[in-house]
GROMACS .gro file of C-alpha atoms in nm:
model
  307
    1UNK     CA    1   4.225  14.242  -3.267
    2UNK     CA    2   4.371  13.904  -3.367
    3UNK     CA    3   4.466  13.866  -3.733
    4UNK     CA    4   4.410  13.513  -3.860
    5UNK     CA    5   4.601  13.351  -4.141
    6UNK     CA    6   4.418  13.124  -4.384
    7UNK     CA    7   4.279  12.820  -4.204
    8UNK     CA    8   4.410  12.940  -3.867
    9UNK     CA    9   4.206  12.927  -3.546
   10UNK     CA   10   4.205  13.203  -3.287
   11UNK     CA   11   4.410  12.994  -3.046
   12UNK     CA   12   4.657  12.901  -3.316
   13UNK     CA   13   4.700  13.271  -3.392
   14UNK     CA   14   4.764  13.341  -3.025
   15UNK     CA   15   5.028  13.069  -3.004
   16UNK     CA   16   5.192  13.194  -3.326
   17UNK     CA   17   5.196  13.554  -3.204
   18UNK     CA   18   5.349  13.465  -2.869
   19UNK     CA   19   5.606  13.242  -3.036
   20UNK     CA   20   5.702  13.526  -3.269
   21UNK     CA   21   5.739  13.764  -2.976
   22UNK     CA   22   5.948  13.503  -2.797
   23UNK     CA   23   6.183  13.477  -3.093
   24UNK     CA   24   6.213  13.855  -3.117
   25UNK     CA   25   6.300  13.881  -2.750
   26UNK     CA   26   6.542  13.587  -2.778
   27UNK     CA   27   6.400  13.438  -2.460
   28UNK     CA   28   6.295  13.089  -2.365
   29UNK     CA   29   5.963  13.159  -2.192
   30UNK     CA   30   5.623  13.302  -2.269
   31UNK     CA   31   5.620  13.486  -1.940
   32UNK     CA   32   5.864  13.539  -1.660
   33UNK     CA   33   5.873  13.275  -1.390
   34UNK     CA   34   5.620  12.995  -1.336
   35UNK     CA   35   5.472  12.991  -1.687
   36UNK     CA   36   5.802  12.917  -1.859
   37UNK     CA   37   5.696  12.556  -1.918
   38UNK     CA   38   5.407  12.681  -2.129
   39UNK     CA   39   5.620  12.830  -2.407
   40UNK     CA   40   5.425  12.758  -2.725
   41UNK     CA   41   5.561  12.621  -3.045
   42UNK     CA   42   5.455  12.763  -3.381
   43UNK     CA   43   5.093  12.690  -3.464
   44UNK     CA   44   5.006  12.359  -3.622
   45UNK     CA   45   4.639  12.458  -3.657
   46UNK     CA   46   4.557  12.158  -3.436
   47UNK     CA   47   4.258  12.285  -3.241
   48UNK     CA   48   4.280  12.015  -2.973
   49UNK     CA   49   4.645  12.103  -2.914
   50UNK     CA   50   4.564  12.473  -2.906
   51UNK     CA   51   4.285  12.423  -2.651
   52UNK     CA   52   4.507  12.210  -2.430
   53UNK     CA   53   4.777  12.478  -2.442
   54UNK     CA   54   4.530  12.748  -2.331
   55UNK     CA   55   4.377  12.522  -2.066
   56UNK     CA   56   4.722  12.444  -1.925
   57UNK     CA   57   4.807  12.812  -1.904
   58UNK     CA   58   4.483  12.892  -1.719
   59UNK     CA   59   4.531  12.598  -1.481
   60UNK     CA   60   4.883  12.716  -1.402
   61UNK     CA   61   4.761  13.067  -1.330
   62UNK     CA   62   4.486  12.925  -1.107
   63UNK     CA   63   4.738  12.740  -0.892
   64UNK     CA   64   4.953  13.043  -0.816
   65UNK     CA   65   4.929  13.281  -0.521
   66UNK     CA   66   5.052  13.578  -0.724
   67UNK     CA   67   4.976  13.502  -1.089
   68UNK     CA   68   5.044  13.761  -1.358
   69UNK     CA   69   4.711  13.759  -1.543
   70UNK     CA   70   4.848  14.000  -1.801
   71UNK     CA   71   5.040  13.702  -1.937
   72UNK     CA   72   4.709  13.559  -2.061
   73UNK     CA   73   4.600  13.882  -2.229
   74UNK     CA   74   4.577  13.717  -2.570
   75UNK     CA   75   4.361  13.435  -2.437
   76UNK     CA   76   4.114  13.700  -2.317
   77UNK     CA   77   4.070  13.793  -2.685
   78UNK     CA   78   3.927  13.456  -2.786
   79UNK     CA   79   3.571  13.428  -2.917
   80UNK     CA   80   3.333  13.458  -2.622
   81UNK     CA   81   3.190  13.106  -2.635
   82UNK     CA   82   3.536  12.950  -2.650
   83UNK     CA   83   3.670  13.168  -2.370
   84UNK     CA   84   3.364  13.091  -2.158
   85UNK     CA   85   3.421  12.716  -2.186
   86UNK     CA   86   3.790  12.749  -2.105
   87UNK     CA   87   3.734  12.973  -1.802
   88UNK     CA   88   3.451  12.760  -1.667
   89UNK     CA   89   3.663  12.447  -1.683
   90UNK     CA   90   4.012  12.571  -1.603
   91UNK     CA   91   4.022  12.918  -1.442
   92UNK     CA   92   3.980  12.969  -1.067
   93UNK     CA   93   4.052  13.286  -0.872
   94UNK     CA   94   4.027  13.126  -0.529
   95UNK     CA   95   4.400  13.084  -0.469
   96UNK     CA   96   4.527  13.423  -0.579
   97UNK     CA   97   4.605  13.702  -0.337
   98UNK     CA   98   4.435  14.040  -0.330
   99UNK     CA   99   4.689  14.210  -0.555
  100UNK     CA  100   4.653  13.936  -0.817
  101UNK     CA  101   4.271  13.960  -0.807
  102UNK     CA  102   4.299  14.335  -0.858
  103UNK     CA  103   4.536  14.269  -1.148
  104UNK     CA  104   4.288  14.029  -1.303
  105UNK     CA  105   4.010  14.290  -1.284
  106UNK     CA  106   4.239  14.544  -1.444
  107UNK     CA  107   4.345  14.303  -1.719
  108UNK     CA  108   3.980  14.224  -1.789
  109UNK     CA  109   3.873  14.579  -1.875
  110UNK     CA  110   4.181  14.787  -1.953
  111UNK     CA  111   4.289  14.603  -2.266
  112UNK     CA  112   4.115  14.760  -2.569
  113UNK     CA  113   4.164  14.433  -2.759
  114UNK     CA  114   3.927  14.248  -2.522
  115UNK     CA  115   3.567  14.260  -2.642
  116UNK     CA  116   3.291  14.400  -2.424
  117UNK     CA  117   3.124  14.061  -2.385
  118UNK     CA  118   3.457  13.910  -2.282
  119UNK     CA  119   3.504  14.189  -2.027
  120UNK     CA  120   3.166  14.095  -1.880
  121UNK     CA  121   3.263  13.728  -1.876
  122UNK     CA  122   3.593  13.793  -1.700
  123UNK     CA  123   3.434  14.015  -1.435
  124UNK     CA  124   3.179  13.741  -1.376
  125UNK     CA  125   3.471  13.505  -1.311
  126UNK     CA  126   3.616  13.760  -1.070
  127UNK     CA  127   3.283  13.768  -0.885
  128UNK     CA  128   3.302  13.390  -0.840
  129UNK     CA  129   3.614  13.420  -0.623
  130UNK     CA  130   3.583  13.305  -0.263
  131UNK     CA  131   3.737  13.638  -0.165
  132UNK     CA  132   3.378  13.769  -0.167
  133UNK     CA  133   3.227  13.495   0.048
  134UNK     CA  134   3.490  13.413   0.309
  135UNK     CA  135   3.524  13.603   0.634
  136UNK     CA  136   3.840  13.789   0.533
  137UNK     CA  137   3.805  14.158   0.453
  138UNK     CA  138   3.811  14.245   0.084
  139UNK     CA  139   4.165  14.373   0.019
  140UNK     CA  140   4.183  14.749  -0.018
  141UNK     CA  141   4.369  14.705  -0.347
  142UNK     CA  142   4.070  14.519  -0.494
  143UNK     CA  143   3.826  14.791  -0.389
  144UNK     CA  144   4.060  15.058  -0.521
  145UNK     CA  145   4.088  14.883  -0.858
  146UNK     CA  146   3.711  14.852  -0.895
  147UNK     CA  147   3.664  15.218  -0.806
  148UNK     CA  148   3.942  15.317  -1.047
  149UNK     CA  149   3.767  15.168  -1.349
  150UNK     CA  150   3.422  15.309  -1.271
  151UNK     CA  151   3.453  15.632  -1.469
  152UNK     CA  152   3.531  15.456  -1.793
  153UNK     CA  153   3.374  15.113  -1.740
  154UNK     CA  154   3.080  15.167  -1.502
  155UNK     CA  155   2.832  14.980  -1.723
  156UNK     CA  156   3.066  14.680  -1.742
  157UNK     CA  157   3.125  14.687  -1.366
  158UNK     CA  158   2.750  14.707  -1.309
  159UNK     CA  159   2.649  14.415  -1.528
  160UNK     CA  160   2.963  14.203  -1.507
  161UNK     CA  161   3.072  14.235  -1.145
  162UNK     CA  162   2.798  14.382  -0.922
  163UNK     CA  163   2.503  14.185  -1.055
  164UNK     CA  164   2.712  13.867  -1.058
  165UNK     CA  165   2.799  13.924  -0.692
  166UNK     CA  166   2.433  13.987  -0.605
  167UNK     CA  167   2.343  13.649  -0.750
  168UNK     CA  168   2.527  13.517  -0.443
  169UNK     CA  169   2.379  13.772  -0.202
  170UNK     CA  170   2.303  13.518   0.072
  171UNK     CA  171   2.666  13.403   0.077
  172UNK     CA  172   2.839  13.740   0.049
  173UNK     CA  173   3.057  13.848   0.339
  174UNK     CA  174   2.977  14.178   0.516
  175UNK     CA  175   3.297  14.316   0.364
  176UNK     CA  176   3.179  14.228   0.012
  177UNK     CA  177   2.839  14.390   0.070
  178UNK     CA  178   3.012  14.701   0.203
  179UNK     CA  179   3.228  14.711  -0.111
  180UNK     CA  180   2.922  14.692  -0.337
  181UNK     CA  181   2.756  14.975  -0.144
  182UNK     CA  182   3.074  15.182  -0.172
  183UNK     CA  183   3.088  15.125  -0.547
  184UNK     CA  184   2.720  15.211  -0.589
  185UNK     CA  185   2.775  15.537  -0.401
  186UNK     CA  186   3.085  15.624  -0.602
  187UNK     CA  187   3.116  15.774  -0.949
  188UNK     CA  188   2.881  15.544  -1.141
  189UNK     CA  189   2.696  15.675  -1.444
  190UNK     CA  190   2.319  15.711  -1.418
  191UNK     CA  191   2.270  15.445  -1.685
  192UNK     CA  192   2.490  15.204  -1.491
  193UNK     CA  193   2.294  15.273  -1.171
  194UNK     CA  194   1.968  15.201  -1.348
  195UNK     CA  195   2.117  14.885  -1.497
  196UNK     CA  196   2.190  14.763  -1.144
  197UNK     CA  197   1.840  14.863  -1.028
  198UNK     CA  198   1.671  14.682  -1.317
  199UNK     CA  199   1.899  14.380  -1.307
  200UNK     CA  200   1.862  14.343  -0.933
  201UNK     CA  201   1.483  14.349  -0.963
  202UNK     CA  202   1.482  14.086  -1.238
  203UNK     CA  203   1.720  13.870  -1.037
  204UNK     CA  204   1.506  13.889  -0.722
  205UNK     CA  205   1.185  13.798  -0.910
  206UNK     CA  206   1.351  13.515  -1.099
  207UNK     CA  207   1.544  13.379  -0.799
  208UNK     CA  208   1.365  13.468  -0.473
  209UNK     CA  209   1.637  13.299  -0.267
  210UNK     CA  210   1.864  13.601  -0.326
  211UNK     CA  211   1.619  13.822  -0.132
  212UNK     CA  212   1.791  13.887   0.200
  213UNK     CA  213   1.942  14.161   0.418
  214UNK     CA  214   2.246  14.197   0.192
  215UNK     CA  215   2.020  14.270  -0.103
  216UNK     CA  216   1.811  14.518   0.098
  217UNK     CA  217   2.127  14.702   0.203
  218UNK     CA  218   2.234  14.744  -0.159
  219UNK     CA  219   1.882  14.841  -0.267
  220UNK     CA  220   1.864  15.117  -0.007
  221UNK     CA  221   2.202  15.248  -0.118
  222UNK     CA  222   2.066  15.265  -0.473
  223UNK     CA  223   1.758  15.456  -0.355
  224UNK     CA  224   1.990  15.705  -0.194
  225UNK     CA  225   2.199  15.778  -0.504
  226UNK     CA  226   1.955  15.755  -0.797
  227UNK     CA  227   1.843  16.112  -0.876
  228UNK     CA  228   1.484  16.177  -0.775
  229UNK     CA  229   1.415  16.368  -1.095
  230UNK     CA  230   1.503  16.087  -1.335
  231UNK     CA  231   1.243  16.087  -1.613
  232UNK     CA  232   1.237  15.709  -1.647
  233UNK     CA  233   1.223  15.490  -1.340
  234UNK     CA  234   1.055  15.177  -1.471
  235UNK     CA  235   1.253  14.959  -1.233
  236UNK     CA  236   1.066  15.106  -0.934
  237UNK     CA  237   0.746  14.934  -1.042
  238UNK     CA  238   0.925  14.599  -1.047
  239UNK     CA  239   1.071  14.676  -0.706
  240UNK     CA  240   0.715  14.678  -0.571
  241UNK     CA  241   0.696  14.311  -0.673
  242UNK     CA  242   1.025  14.249  -0.495
  243UNK     CA  243   0.900  14.418  -0.176
  244UNK     CA  244   0.590  14.196  -0.174
  245UNK     CA  245   0.806  13.883  -0.200
  246UNK     CA  246   1.050  14.016   0.060
  247UNK     CA  247   0.784  14.105   0.317
  248UNK     CA  248   0.643  13.753   0.313
  249UNK     CA  249   0.981  13.591   0.377
  250UNK     CA  250   1.177  13.857   0.570
  251UNK     CA  251   0.916  14.011   0.797
  252UNK     CA  252   1.164  14.070   1.081
  253UNK     CA  253   1.425  14.246   0.868
  254UNK     CA  254   1.500  14.599   0.986
  255UNK     CA  255   1.693  14.658   0.665
  256UNK     CA  256   1.381  14.577   0.464
  257UNK     CA  257   1.175  14.820   0.672
  258UNK     CA  258   1.431  15.096   0.624
  259UNK     CA  259   1.438  15.028   0.249
  260UNK     CA  260   1.060  15.046   0.215
  261UNK     CA  261   1.034  15.374   0.406
  262UNK     CA  262   1.323  15.533   0.215
  263UNK     CA  263   1.177  15.424  -0.120
  264UNK     CA  264   0.835  15.568  -0.037
  265UNK     CA  265   0.972  15.898   0.089
  266UNK     CA  266   1.189  15.954  -0.218
  267UNK     CA  267   1.001  15.789  -0.503
  268UNK     CA  268   0.649  15.728  -0.371
  269UNK     CA  269   0.509  16.001  -0.595
  270UNK     CA  270   0.626  15.800  -0.898
  271UNK     CA  271   0.398  15.508  -0.802
  272UNK     CA  272   0.028  15.492  -0.878
  273UNK     CA  273  -0.240  15.437  -0.614
  274UNK     CA  274  -0.256  15.061  -0.674
  275UNK     CA  275   0.119  15.023  -0.634
  276UNK     CA  276   0.114  15.231  -0.315
  277UNK     CA  277  -0.164  15.009  -0.178
  278UNK     CA  278   0.051  14.705  -0.254
  279UNK     CA  279   0.348  14.852  -0.066
  280UNK     CA  280   0.123  14.931   0.231
  281UNK     CA  281  -0.016  14.577   0.224
  282UNK     CA  282   0.337  14.434   0.214
  283UNK     CA  283   0.433  14.651   0.511
  284UNK     CA  284   0.132  14.530   0.709
  285UNK     CA  285   0.286  14.183   0.748
  286UNK     CA  286   0.617  14.312   0.885
  287UNK     CA  287   0.702  14.228   1.246
  288UNK     CA  288   0.838  14.566   1.354
  289UNK     CA  289   0.713  14.902   1.483
  290UNK     CA  290   0.839  15.071   1.166
  291UNK     CA  291   0.554  14.921   0.965
  292UNK     CA  292   0.317  15.191   1.094
  293UNK     CA  293   0.542  15.463   0.952
  294UNK     CA  294   0.567  15.277   0.619
  295UNK     CA  295   0.189  15.239   0.589
  296UNK     CA  296   0.138  15.605   0.683
  297UNK     CA  297   0.393  15.714   0.419
  298UNK     CA  298   0.217  15.509   0.154
  299UNK     CA  299  -0.117  15.663   0.249
  300UNK     CA  300   0.025  16.017   0.232
  301UNK     CA  301   0.174  15.955  -0.112
  302UNK     CA  302  -0.155  15.803  -0.230
  303UNK     CA  303  -0.349  16.109  -0.113
  304UNK     CA  304  -0.120  16.331  -0.322
  305UNK     CA  305  -0.137  16.103  -0.625
  306UNK     CA  306  -0.518  16.088  -0.623
  307UNK     CA  307  -0.583  16.455  -0.537
   0.00000   0.00000   0.00000
């Protein structure tokens, strides 16, 4: 972690450290190439100057097609509130290419000096990229990078990247939704899966506008991979609330119908009779033949629960 001298700010320490490295390497730039004009001078402990230096570096990275986000690795170590303000105001990932976006994701989580809350923040910034909402396919290198960090950072991917993407579910491209489904079905830990299930439910209740086919597709993928014998499945009860909201506003959605039937068949025995009645009532307003099968499944599960 950063070591601060007396009276020194985090940004001043970063500038001092980079300047020292620059002197040791006997070079004239902080990084190779386009960031050479950002070479810092030794710290003056002037916070305004320090902030402007960091902001300039982030703006320069944002303007490049192939930025090297590793060059900002020390900025990622700033206190979370300070980093959040800087990223919100000066960091955009809309111009970078797929390889650079993958590099940013890697830089966010693979540096042990970056705090967990900063990892979350940086993955949230990654999720804000227009790569996930435009019609272009998500680059394979981005998907590969996300899958590569799952085994060691699945909780961070779940809360930082996936849930942030689902906040924009109505605007996600089909390619982005397919990537989320692929990640959900990959090597995620059970706690990370449940974090997505719980977070998704809270998001849908708090912001009903996210309830759409993209969300239903991800929800059904989660139903498919969460083990049926999990001892705690509290999120399922909140999902009943989500299904009631969804049925009123998405009655023609085949993806919603498939989700409801899959959920009942796999986890219906974990619901009580009142919750099963609520699912059946939600299904009754659907505009599709599948609603009869959903209502019948709810009734079968209720008969077993009450017997």
